[in-house]
Amino acid sequence: MDTHNTPIGPVPAHLVREAVAKKTGLGWVVEFNVATWLNLSVRDETPIILKVTYQDGERVREVRLDKSKVFGGQRILLCGIARLGVNQKLESMSLSLETQAPIQSLLVEELFVQAVERQTVKNGTRKSR
């Protein structure tokens, strides 16, 4: 069965830049808290997946973040911690929805993206909070 991808939008560059990668047993990982309230309608019952697409240096990668099922017109919350494996530098990221049936209408009511580990800026000898 065909899948339909519907972009939600790019994550602002300053949010991507402030994220700090951490070393794990499998390599470097950048983590983001992501949550979105969507008001959408589909014709038939369909699974829906929230995806994060990101650029790791020259390579484009994708992570599935959350999934649910929708039918008709519905308001839905999709959220999770996006764990993005990186080999180089995280350049950009965007969010999209994957469904089996096309989305007839979509309203993004709220969108929240924040790095779990953020760079701290120093003012003199004190860290700003």
Coordinates of C-alpha atoms in Angstrom, one line a residue:
M1 CA 0.0 0.0 0.0
D2 CA 1.2 3.5 -0.8
T3 CA 2.2 5.9 2.0
H4 CA 1.5 9.6 2.0
N5 CA 4.0 12.0 3.5
T6 CA 2.7 15.4 4.8
P7 CA 5.2 17.9 5.9
I8 CA 4.6 19.7 9.2
G9 CA 7.6 22.0 8.8
P10 CA 11.3 22.6 9.5
V11 CA 12.6 23.0 13.0
P12 CA 14.2 26.5 13.4
A13 CA 18.0 26.5 12.9
H14 CA 18.7 28.0 16.3
L15 CA 17.0 25.1 18.1
V16 CA 19.1 22.6 16.1
R17 CA 22.3 24.5 16.8
E18 CA 21.8 24.7 20.5
A19 CA 21.5 20.9 20.9
V20 CA 24.5 19.0 22.3
A21 CA 25.4 15.5 21.1
K22 CA 26.3 13.0 23.8
K23 CA 28.4 9.9 23.4
T24 CA 26.7 6.5 23.8
G25 CA 27.9 3.0 23.3
L26 CA 26.7 3.1 19.7
G27 CA 28.1 6.5 18.8
W28 CA 26.9 10.1 19.1
V29 CA 23.2 10.9 19.8
V30 CA 21.4 14.3 19.8
E31 CA 18.0 14.2 21.7
F32 CA 15.0 16.5 21.3
N33 CA 11.7 16.6 23.1
V34 CA 9.0 16.9 20.5
A35 CA 5.2 17.3 20.9
T36 CA 2.5 18.4 18.5
W37 CA -1.2 18.8 18.8
L38 CA -2.8 18.2 15.4
N39 CA -6.4 18.7 14.2
L40 CA -6.8 16.6 11.1
S41 CA -9.2 14.7 8.9
V42 CA -8.9 11.6 6.8
R43 CA -11.5 9.7 4.8
D44 CA -10.8 6.2 6.1
E45 CA -9.2 4.9 9.3
T46 CA -5.5 5.1 8.9
P47 CA -2.3 4.7 10.9
I48 CA -0.4 7.9 11.4
I49 CA 3.3 8.2 12.2
L50 CA 5.2 11.4 13.3
K51 CA 8.6 11.4 11.6
V52 CA 11.8 13.4 12.1
T53 CA 14.0 13.9 9.1
Y54 CA 17.4 15.3 9.7
Q55 CA 20.7 16.0 7.9
D56 CA 23.8 14.4 9.4
G57 CA 26.6 16.1 7.5
E58 CA 25.9 15.1 3.9
R59 CA 23.5 12.2 4.8
V60 CA 19.8 12.5 5.2
R61 CA 18.3 10.3 8.0
E62 CA 14.9 9.6 9.3
V63 CA 13.5 8.5 12.7
R64 CA 9.9 7.5 13.5
L65 CA 8.9 9.2 16.7
D66 CA 5.3 8.3 17.6
K67 CA 2.3 6.5 16.0
S68 CA -1.4 6.3 16.4
K69 CA -4.6 5.6 14.3
V70 CA -7.0 8.3 13.2
F71 CA -10.5 8.1 11.7
G72 CA -12.5 11.0 10.3
G73 CA -11.9 14.4 11.9
Q74 CA -9.8 14.2 15.1
R75 CA -7.6 16.2 17.4
I76 CA -4.5 14.1 18.3
L77 CA -1.3 14.5 20.3
L78 CA 1.9 12.9 19.0
C79 CA 5.0 13.2 21.1
G80 CA 8.2 11.6 22.2
I81 CA 12.0 12.0 22.5
A82 CA 13.7 12.0 19.2
R83 CA 17.1 10.2 19.5
L84 CA 19.0 11.2 16.4
G85 CA 22.2 9.2 15.7
V86 CA 24.9 11.4 14.2
N87 CA 28.3 10.7 12.7
Q88 CA 29.0 14.3 11.7
K89 CA 27.2 17.5 12.5
L90 CA 23.4 17.9 12.8
E91 CA 22.7 20.4 10.1
S92 CA 18.9 20.6 10.0
M93 CA 15.8 18.8 10.9
S94 CA 12.1 18.8 9.9
L95 CA 8.9 17.0 11.0
S96 CA 6.4 15.2 8.8
L97 CA 3.5 12.8 9.0
E98 CA 3.2 9.4 7.3
T99 CA -0.2 8.0 6.6
Q100 CA -1.7 5.2 4.4
A101 CA -4.6 7.4 3.4
P102 CA -4.2 11.0 2.3
I103 CA -4.8 13.7 4.9
Q104 CA -7.7 15.9 3.7
S105 CA -7.1 18.8 6.1
L106 CA -4.4 19.5 8.7
L107 CA -4.1 22.2 11.3
V108 CA -1.0 22.2 13.5
E109 CA -2.4 23.7 16.7
E110 CA 0.8 23.5 18.7
L111 CA 4.3 22.4 18.0
F112 CA 7.1 22.0 20.7
V113 CA 10.7 21.1 19.9
Q114 CA 13.5 21.5 22.5
A115 CA 16.9 20.0 22.8
V116 CA 17.3 17.7 25.8
E117 CA 20.9 18.7 26.3
R118 CA 21.5 22.4 25.4
Q119 CA 24.7 24.5 25.2
T120 CA 25.1 26.9 28.1
V121 CA 26.3 30.4 27.4
K122 CA 28.8 31.8 29.9
N123 CA 28.6 35.4 31.2
G124 CA 31.9 36.1 32.8
T125 CA 32.4 33.3 35.4
R126 CA 28.8 32.4 35.9
K127 CA 26.6 30.1 33.7
S128 CA 23.4 31.7 32.6
R129 CA 20.2 29.7 33.2

